[in-house]
CSV table of C-alpha atoms in Angstrom, one decimal:
chain,number,residue,atom,x,y,z
A,261,MET,CA,21.9,-24.9,14.9
A,262,SER,CA,25.3,-23.3,15.2
A,263,ALA,CA,26.9,-21.1,17.8
A,264,ARG,CA,24.0,-20.6,20.3
A,265,ILE,CA,24.7,-18.0,23.0
A,266,THR,CA,24.3,-20.0,26.2
A,267,THR,CA,25.9,-20.7,29.5
A,268,PRO,CA,25.6,-23.6,32.0
A,269,ARG,CA,23.4,-21.3,34.2
A,270,ASP,CA,21.2,-20.2,31.3
A,271,PRO,CA,20.8,-23.1,28.8
A,272,LEU,CA,18.2,-23.0,26.1
A,273,SER,CA,15.4,-25.2,27.1
A,274,GLY,CA,14.6,-28.2,24.9
A,275,ASP,CA,11.3,-26.7,23.7
A,276,LEU,CA,13.0,-23.3,22.9
A,277,ALA,CA,15.9,-25.0,21.1
A,278,ASP,CA,13.4,-27.0,19.0
A,279,ALA,CA,11.4,-23.9,18.2
A,280,LEU,CA,14.5,-22.0,17.2
A,281,ARG,CA,15.7,-24.9,15.0
A,282,ALA,CA,12.3,-25.2,13.4
A,283,ALA,CA,12.0,-21.5,12.7
A,284,SER,CA,15.5,-21.3,11.3
A,285,GLY,CA,14.8,-24.2,9.0
A,286,VAL,CA,11.6,-22.6,7.6
A,287,LEU,CA,13.4,-19.3,7.1
A,288,ALA,CA,16.4,-21.1,5.4
A,289,GLU,CA,14.1,-22.9,3.1
A,290,ALA,CA,12.3,-19.6,2.2
A,291,ALA,CA,15.6,-18.0,1.5
A,292,ASP,CA,16.8,-20.8,-0.7
A,293,ALA,CA,13.5,-20.7,-2.6
A,294,ARG,CA,13.7,-16.9,-2.9
A,295,ALA,CA,10.3,-16.7,-1.3
A,296,THR,CA,8.7,-13.5,-0.1
A,297,VAL,CA,9.1,-12.9,3.6
A,298,VAL,CA,7.3,-10.0,5.4
A,299,LEU,CA,8.6,-9.0,8.8
A,300,SER,CA,6.9,-6.6,11.2
A,301,GLY,CA,7.4,-5.4,14.7
A,302,HIS,CA,4.6,-4.0,16.9
A,303,VAL,CA,2.8,-0.7,16.5
A,304,GLN,CA,5.0,2.3,17.5
A,305,PRO,CA,8.1,0.1,17.5
A,306,ASP,CA,10.7,0.5,20.1
A,307,ALA,CA,14.4,-0.3,19.8
A,308,ASP,CA,13.9,-4.0,20.4
A,309,ALA,CA,11.1,-4.4,17.9
A,310,LEU,CA,12.8,-2.3,15.3
A,311,GLY,CA,16.3,-3.8,15.9
A,312,SER,CA,14.9,-7.3,15.7
A,313,THR,CA,13.0,-6.6,12.5
A,314,LEU,CA,15.9,-4.9,10.7
A,315,ALA,CA,18.5,-7.4,11.8
A,316,LEU,CA,16.5,-10.5,10.7
A,317,ALA,CA,15.4,-8.7,7.5
A,318,GLU,CA,19.0,-8.0,6.5
A,319,GLY,CA,20.1,-11.5,7.4
A,320,LEU,CA,17.4,-13.1,5.2
A,321,ARG,CA,18.3,-10.8,2.3
A,322,ARG,CA,21.9,-12.0,2.6
A,323,ARG,CA,20.6,-15.5,2.3
A,324,GLY,CA,18.6,-14.7,-0.8
A,325,ALA,CA,15.0,-14.1,0.4
A,326,ARG,CA,12.8,-11.5,-1.0
A,327,VAL,CA,12.2,-9.4,2.1
A,328,LEU,CA,9.8,-6.6,3.0
A,329,ALA,CA,10.2,-5.1,6.5
A,330,THR,CA,7.4,-2.9,7.9
A,331,PHE,CA,5.4,-2.1,11.0
A,332,PRO,CA,1.8,-1.1,11.7
A,333,GLY,CA,0.7,2.5,11.2
A,334,PRO,CA,1.2,5.3,11.9
A,335,PHE,CA,4.3,4.8,9.7
A,336,THR,CA,6.7,7.2,11.5
A,337,LEU,CA,9.8,6.5,13.5
A,338,PRO,CA,11.2,8.7,16.3
A,339,ALA,CA,14.5,10.3,15.6
A,340,SER,CA,16.0,8.1,18.3
A,341,LEU,CA,15.5,5.1,16.1
A,342,GLY,CA,15.4,6.3,12.5
A,343,TRP,CA,19.2,6.1,12.2
A,344,LEU,CA,19.4,2.3,12.7
A,345,PRO,CA,21.0,0.5,9.7
A,346,GLY,CA,18.2,-0.5,7.3
A,347,ALA,CA,15.5,1.8,8.6
A,348,ASP,CA,15.5,3.7,5.3
A,349,GLY,CA,14.4,0.5,3.6
A,350,LEU,CA,11.2,0.0,5.7
A,351,VAL,CA,8.0,0.1,3.7
A,352,PRO,CA,4.5,1.1,4.8
A,353,SER,CA,2.1,-1.7,5.8
A,354,ASP,CA,-0.1,-1.2,2.7
A,355,SER,CA,2.9,-1.9,0.5
A,356,VAL,CA,3.3,-5.6,1.6
A,357,PRO,CA,1.5,-8.5,0.0
A,358,SER,CA,-1.6,-9.7,1.8
A,359,SER,CA,-0.6,-13.4,1.5
A,360,PRO,CA,3.2,-13.7,1.6
A,361,ASP,CA,5.0,-17.0,1.7
A,362,VAL,CA,6.2,-16.2,5.3
A,363,PHE,CA,5.2,-13.6,7.8
A,364,VAL,CA,7.4,-13.0,10.9
A,365,SER,CA,6.0,-11.1,13.9
A,366,LEU,CA,8.7,-9.7,16.1
A,367,ASP,CA,8.3,-8.4,19.7
A,368,ALA,CA,4.5,-8.3,19.5
A,369,ALA,CA,2.9,-9.6,22.7
A,370,SER,CA,-0.5,-10.2,21.0
A,371,PRO,CA,-2.0,-10.1,17.5
A,372,GLY,CA,-3.6,-6.8,18.4
A,373,ARG,CA,-0.1,-5.2,18.6
A,374,LEU,CA,0.3,-5.9,14.9
A,375,GLY,CA,-2.6,-3.6,14.0
A,376,GLU,CA,-3.7,-3.9,10.4
A,377,LEU,CA,-0.9,-6.5,9.8
A,378,ALA,CA,-2.5,-9.1,12.1
A,379,PRO,CA,-4.5,-10.8,9.3
A,380,LEU,CA,-1.2,-11.9,7.8
A,381,LEU,CA,-0.8,-14.4,10.6
A,382,GLU,CA,-3.5,-16.5,8.9
A,383,ARG,CA,-3.1,-15.4,5.3
A,384,ALA,CA,0.6,-16.1,5.0
A,385,ALA,CA,1.5,-19.7,4.0
A,386,THR,CA,3.6,-19.8,7.2
A,387,SER,CA,3.7,-17.4,10.2
A,388,ILE,CA,6.4,-17.2,12.8
A,389,VAL,CA,6.1,-15.3,16.1
A,390,VAL,CA,9.3,-14.3,17.8
A,391,ASP,CA,8.8,-12.7,21.2
A,392,HIS,CA,9.8,-12.5,24.8
A,393,HIS,CA,6.7,-11.1,26.6
A,394,ALA,CA,5.4,-13.0,29.5
A,395,SER,CA,1.9,-12.1,28.5
A,396,ASN,CA,2.1,-13.6,25.0
A,397,PRO,CA,-0.9,-15.9,24.7
A,398,GLY,CA,0.6,-18.0,22.0
A,399,PHE,CA,-0.3,-17.3,18.4
A,400,GLY,CA,1.1,-17.9,14.9
A,401,ARG,CA,1.9,-21.3,13.4
A,402,LEU,CA,5.5,-21.4,14.6
A,403,ARG,CA,6.3,-19.8,18.0
A,404,VAL,CA,9.7,-18.8,19.3
A,405,VAL,CA,8.6,-17.3,22.6
A,406,ASP,CA,10.8,-17.1,25.6
A,407,PRO,CA,9.6,-15.0,28.5
A,408,ALA,CA,12.9,-15.4,30.2
A,409,ALA,CA,14.8,-13.7,27.3
A,410,PRO,CA,15.8,-10.1,28.2
A,411,ALA,CA,14.9,-8.9,24.6
A,412,THR,CA,13.6,-10.3,21.3
A,413,VAL,CA,16.9,-9.4,19.7
A,414,THR,CA,18.5,-12.3,21.7
A,415,LEU,CA,16.2,-14.7,19.9
A,416,VAL,CA,16.9,-13.1,16.6
A,417,ALA,CA,20.7,-13.5,17.2
A,418,ASN,CA,20.0,-17.3,17.6
A,419,LEU,CA,17.9,-17.3,14.4
A,420,LEU,CA,20.7,-15.6,12.5
A,421,ASP,CA,23.2,-18.2,13.8
A,422,GLY,CA,20.8,-20.9,12.6
A,423,LEU,CA,20.7,-19.3,9.2
A,424,GLY,CA,24.5,-19.2,9.0
A,425,VAL,CA,24.6,-15.4,8.8
A,426,THR,CA,27.8,-13.8,10.1
A,427,LEU,CA,27.2,-10.9,12.4
A,428,ASP,CA,28.9,-7.7,11.3
A,429,SER,CA,28.8,-4.1,12.6
A,430,SER,CA,25.5,-3.3,10.8
A,431,LEU,CA,23.6,-6.3,12.2
A,432,ALA,CA,25.3,-5.9,15.6
A,433,THR,CA,24.2,-2.2,15.8
A,434,CYS,CA,20.5,-3.2,15.4
A,435,LEU,CA,20.8,-6.1,17.9
A,436,TYR,CA,22.8,-4.0,20.5
A,437,ALA,CA,20.2,-1.2,20.3
A,438,GLY,CA,17.4,-3.6,21.2
A,439,LEU,CA,19.5,-5.3,23.9
A,440,ALA,CA,20.6,-2.1,25.6
A,441,ALA,CA,17.1,-0.7,25.5
A,442,ASP,CA,15.2,-3.6,26.9
A,443,THR,CA,17.8,-4.3,29.7
A,444,GLY,CA,18.0,-0.6,30.6
A,445,SER,CA,21.6,-0.6,29.6
A,446,PHE,CA,22.0,-3.9,31.6
A,447,ARG,CA,20.6,-2.4,34.8
A,448,PHE,CA,17.3,-4.3,34.8
A,449,GLY,CA,16.7,-7.7,36.5
A,450,ASN,CA,16.2,-9.4,33.2
A,451,THR,CA,20.0,-9.2,32.5
A,452,ARG,CA,21.5,-12.7,32.6
A,453,PRO,CA,25.1,-14.0,32.2
A,454,ASP,CA,24.4,-14.9,28.5
A,455,THR,CA,23.1,-11.3,28.0
A,456,HIS,CA,26.6,-10.0,28.6
A,457,GLU,CA,28.0,-12.8,26.4
A,458,LEU,CA,25.9,-11.6,23.5
A,459,ALA,CA,26.8,-8.0,24.2
A,460,ALA,CA,30.5,-8.9,24.1
A,461,ARG,CA,30.0,-10.7,20.8
A,462,LEU,CA,28.3,-7.7,19.4
A,463,LEU,CA,31.0,-5.3,20.7
A,464,SER,CA,33.6,-7.5,19.0
A,465,THR,CA,32.3,-6.5,15.6
A,466,GLY,CA,33.5,-2.9,16.2
A,467,ILE,CA,30.3,-1.1,16.9
A,468,ASP,CA,30.4,2.2,18.7
A,469,HIS,CA,28.3,1.2,21.7
A,470,ALA,CA,28.7,4.7,23.3
A,471,ALA,CA,27.3,6.4,20.3
A,472,ILE,CA,24.4,3.9,20.1
A,473,SER,CA,23.5,4.5,23.8
A,474,ARG,CA,23.9,8.3,23.4
A,475,ARG,CA,21.4,8.3,20.5
A,476,LEU,CA,19.0,6.0,22.3
A,477,PHE,CA,19.0,7.5,25.8
A,478,ASP,CA,20.9,10.8,26.0
A,479,THR,CA,19.7,12.8,23.0
A,480,ALA,CA,16.4,14.8,23.0
A,481,PRO,CA,15.2,18.2,21.7
A,482,PHE,CA,15.5,21.1,24.2
A,483,GLY,CA,11.7,21.1,24.5
A,484,TRP,CA,12.0,17.8,26.4
A,485,LEU,CA,13.4,19.7,29.4
A,486,GLY,CA,10.3,21.9,29.5
A,487,LEU,CA,7.9,19.0,29.2
A,488,LEU,CA,9.8,17.1,31.8
A,489,SER,CA,9.6,20.0,34.3
A,490,VAL,CA,5.8,20.2,33.9
A,491,VAL,CA,5.1,16.5,34.0
A,492,THR,CA,7.4,15.7,36.9
A,493,GLY,CA,6.0,18.7,38.7
A,494,ARG,CA,2.5,17.2,38.8
A,495,ALA,CA,3.7,13.7,39.8
A,496,THR,CA,1.7,12.2,42.7
A,497,LEU,CA,3.0,9.7,45.3
A,498,GLU,CA,0.6,7.3,46.9
A,499,PRO,CA,2.6,5.1,49.2
A,500,GLU,CA,-0.5,3.4,50.6
A,501,VAL,CA,-1.5,1.9,47.2
A,502,GLY,CA,-0.1,-1.6,46.9
A,503,ASP,CA,3.6,-1.4,47.6
A,504,GLY,CA,3.6,2.3,46.7
A,505,LEU,CA,2.6,4.1,43.5
A,506,VAL,CA,4.0,7.1,41.8
A,507,TRP,CA,2.2,8.4,38.8
A,508,THR,CA,1.8,11.4,36.5
A,509,TRP,CA,0.2,12.2,33.2
A,510,SER,CA,0.7,14.1,29.9
A,511,SER,CA,-0.7,14.0,26.4
A,512,THR,CA,0.4,14.1,22.8
A,513,ALA,CA,-1.2,17.6,22.7
A,514,GLU,CA,1.0,18.7,25.6
A,515,ALA,CA,4.1,17.3,23.9
A,516,GLY,CA,3.2,19.2,20.8
A,517,GLU,CA,3.0,22.4,22.9
A,518,HIS,CA,6.7,21.9,23.6
A,519,GLY,CA,7.6,21.1,20.0
A,520,LEU,CA,7.8,17.4,20.6
A,521,ALA,CA,6.3,14.3,18.8
A,522,GLY,CA,4.0,12.2,20.9
A,523,GLU,CA,6.4,9.3,21.1
A,524,GLN,CA,8.7,11.5,23.3
A,525,LEU,CA,6.3,10.7,26.1
A,526,GLU,CA,7.5,7.1,26.2
A,527,ALA,CA,10.6,8.1,28.2
A,528,LEU,CA,8.7,9.8,31.0
A,529,VAL,CA,8.1,6.6,33.0
A,530,ASP,CA,11.8,5.9,33.3
A,531,VAL,CA,12.2,9.3,34.9
A,532,ILE,CA,9.6,9.0,37.6
A,533,ARG,CA,10.4,5.3,38.4
A,534,SER,CA,13.4,6.7,40.4
A,535,ALA,CA,11.1,7.6,43.3
A,536,GLU,CA,12.3,5.2,46.0
A,537,GLU,CA,9.0,5.3,48.0
A,538,ALA,CA,7.1,3.6,45.3
A,539,ASP,CA,7.4,0.1,43.8
A,540,VAL,CA,5.2,0.9,40.8
A,541,ALA,CA,5.7,3.9,38.5
A,542,CYS,CA,3.0,4.8,36.0
A,543,VAL,CA,2.5,7.4,33.3
A,544,LEU,CA,-0.8,8.1,31.6
A,545,LYS,CA,-0.4,9.4,28.1
A,546,GLY,CA,-3.4,11.1,26.5
A,547,GLN,CA,-4.1,10.2,22.9
A,548,PRO,CA,-5.9,12.3,20.2
A,549,ASP,CA,-8.9,9.9,20.3
A,550,GLY,CA,-9.4,10.6,24.0
A,551,SER,CA,-7.9,7.3,25.2
A,552,TRP,CA,-5.0,6.9,27.6
A,553,THR,CA,-2.0,4.8,26.9
A,554,VAL,CA,-0.7,3.6,30.3
A,555,SER,CA,3.0,2.6,30.9
A,556,MET,CA,4.0,0.9,34.1
A,557,ARG,CA,7.3,-0.1,35.7
A,558,SER,CA,8.0,-2.1,38.8
A,559,ARG,CA,11.0,-2.3,41.1
A,560,GLY,CA,10.3,-6.0,41.6
A,561,ALA,CA,7.6,-6.5,44.3
A,562,THR,CA,4.7,-6.0,41.9
A,563,ASP,CA,4.0,-8.0,38.8
A,564,VAL,CA,2.8,-5.3,36.5
A,565,ALA,CA,2.3,-7.7,33.6
A,566,ARG,CA,-0.5,-9.2,35.7
A,567,ILE,CA,-2.0,-5.8,36.3
A,568,ALA,CA,-1.8,-4.9,32.7
A,569,MET,CA,-3.4,-8.1,31.5
A,570,ALA,CA,-6.3,-7.6,34.0
A,571,LEU,CA,-6.8,-4.2,32.3
A,572,GLY,CA,-6.6,-5.4,28.7
A,573,GLY,CA,-2.8,-5.1,28.1
A,574,GLY,CA,0.3,-7.0,28.7
A,575,GLY,CA,4.1,-7.0,29.0
A,576,HIS,CA,6.7,-8.2,31.5
A,577,ARG,CA,6.8,-8.5,35.3
A,578,ALA,CA,8.8,-5.3,35.6
A,579,ALA,CA,7.5,-3.3,32.5
A,580,ALA,CA,4.0,-3.4,31.1
A,581,GLY,CA,1.2,-1.3,29.7
A,582,TYR,CA,-2.3,-1.1,28.4
A,583,THR,CA,-4.9,1.3,26.9
A,584,SER,CA,-7.8,2.8,28.8
A,585,HIS,CA,-10.9,4.4,27.4
A,586,LEU,CA,-12.0,5.8,30.7
A,587,ASP,CA,-11.3,9.4,31.6
A,588,ARG,CA,-8.1,10.2,33.5
A,589,GLU,CA,-9.6,9.8,37.0
A,590,GLY,CA,-11.3,6.6,36.0
A,591,THR,CA,-8.1,5.2,34.5
A,592,ILE,CA,-6.0,5.8,37.6
A,593,ALA,CA,-8.8,4.6,39.9
A,594,ALA,CA,-9.0,1.3,38.0
A,595,LEU,CA,-5.2,1.0,38.4
A,596,ARG,CA,-5.4,1.6,42.1
A,597,ASP,CA,-8.1,-1.1,42.5
A,598,GLN,CA,-5.8,-3.6,40.7
A,599,LEU,CA,-2.8,-2.7,42.8
A,600,ARG,CA,-4.8,-3.1,46.0
A,601,ALA,CA,-6.2,-6.4,45.0
A,602,PRO,CA,-4.8,-9.4,46.9
């Protein structure tokens, strides 16, 4: 494999290097044979899932593969992501073949995160899982999984190198969006020396990193301010729970009252995490079916991936989530119990 992004402090492990080499080989063979490759990120894709999908899809197209890029329903993207290069070429999940030559799962921590596309893991002649979640149980025939990677796009960058695809501003925009998002603009503890090396390489293609960050983090409808006022106003601090818990709640219905799409709720947890008295920040997001989607962040003392896995979800040590079918009080009570557990 050519041009891996590594440093003496953060070398690729032998197993990971072998997995990247094997996956690059399979993808190269598929491209040479003009085989059909289906790529998908997880349900309600974020910048890492979508950036990974779009960058690898375009790289494979340049190598000659027949590529279909998709993601599980609902088939809608937030405005903060719909501008990414290649997003207009995404197809609904019911438009992809049920038994493609190759199926690539990107940034999905479990088969369940692939929704209706999960059967392709078995139906495809070959399936490749590319992911960086610590809670990933191991699935798919070929696994490129690195819990130490700050974002799935870093693994995709290595795959593109293995395919001999030259990074240009279009590919770099997709990769940088995922890298900036999953490292919190390089503020989070998952940022490593080679993370900045990859960022420098992407910047060298001439991308407008300020514009990318502005679209991802600093642009929202005016109604967001009203929703933020309400939701932060009901935030609760419970310093005696674990190493401190701050939490609040909202719902897709409440977002709609402010003229916002439900996905706008995703940014709430990154606002309340600023409370210095709490190690864990949590937002409960009510869904139309009555369930609660729970997002958690940790300052470092608490492994929220362990908490999420105990409650049926997954993620990373510092950022994780799950779905609860209890009512709101039952949901937060179950979380408290896990945070108090030894």
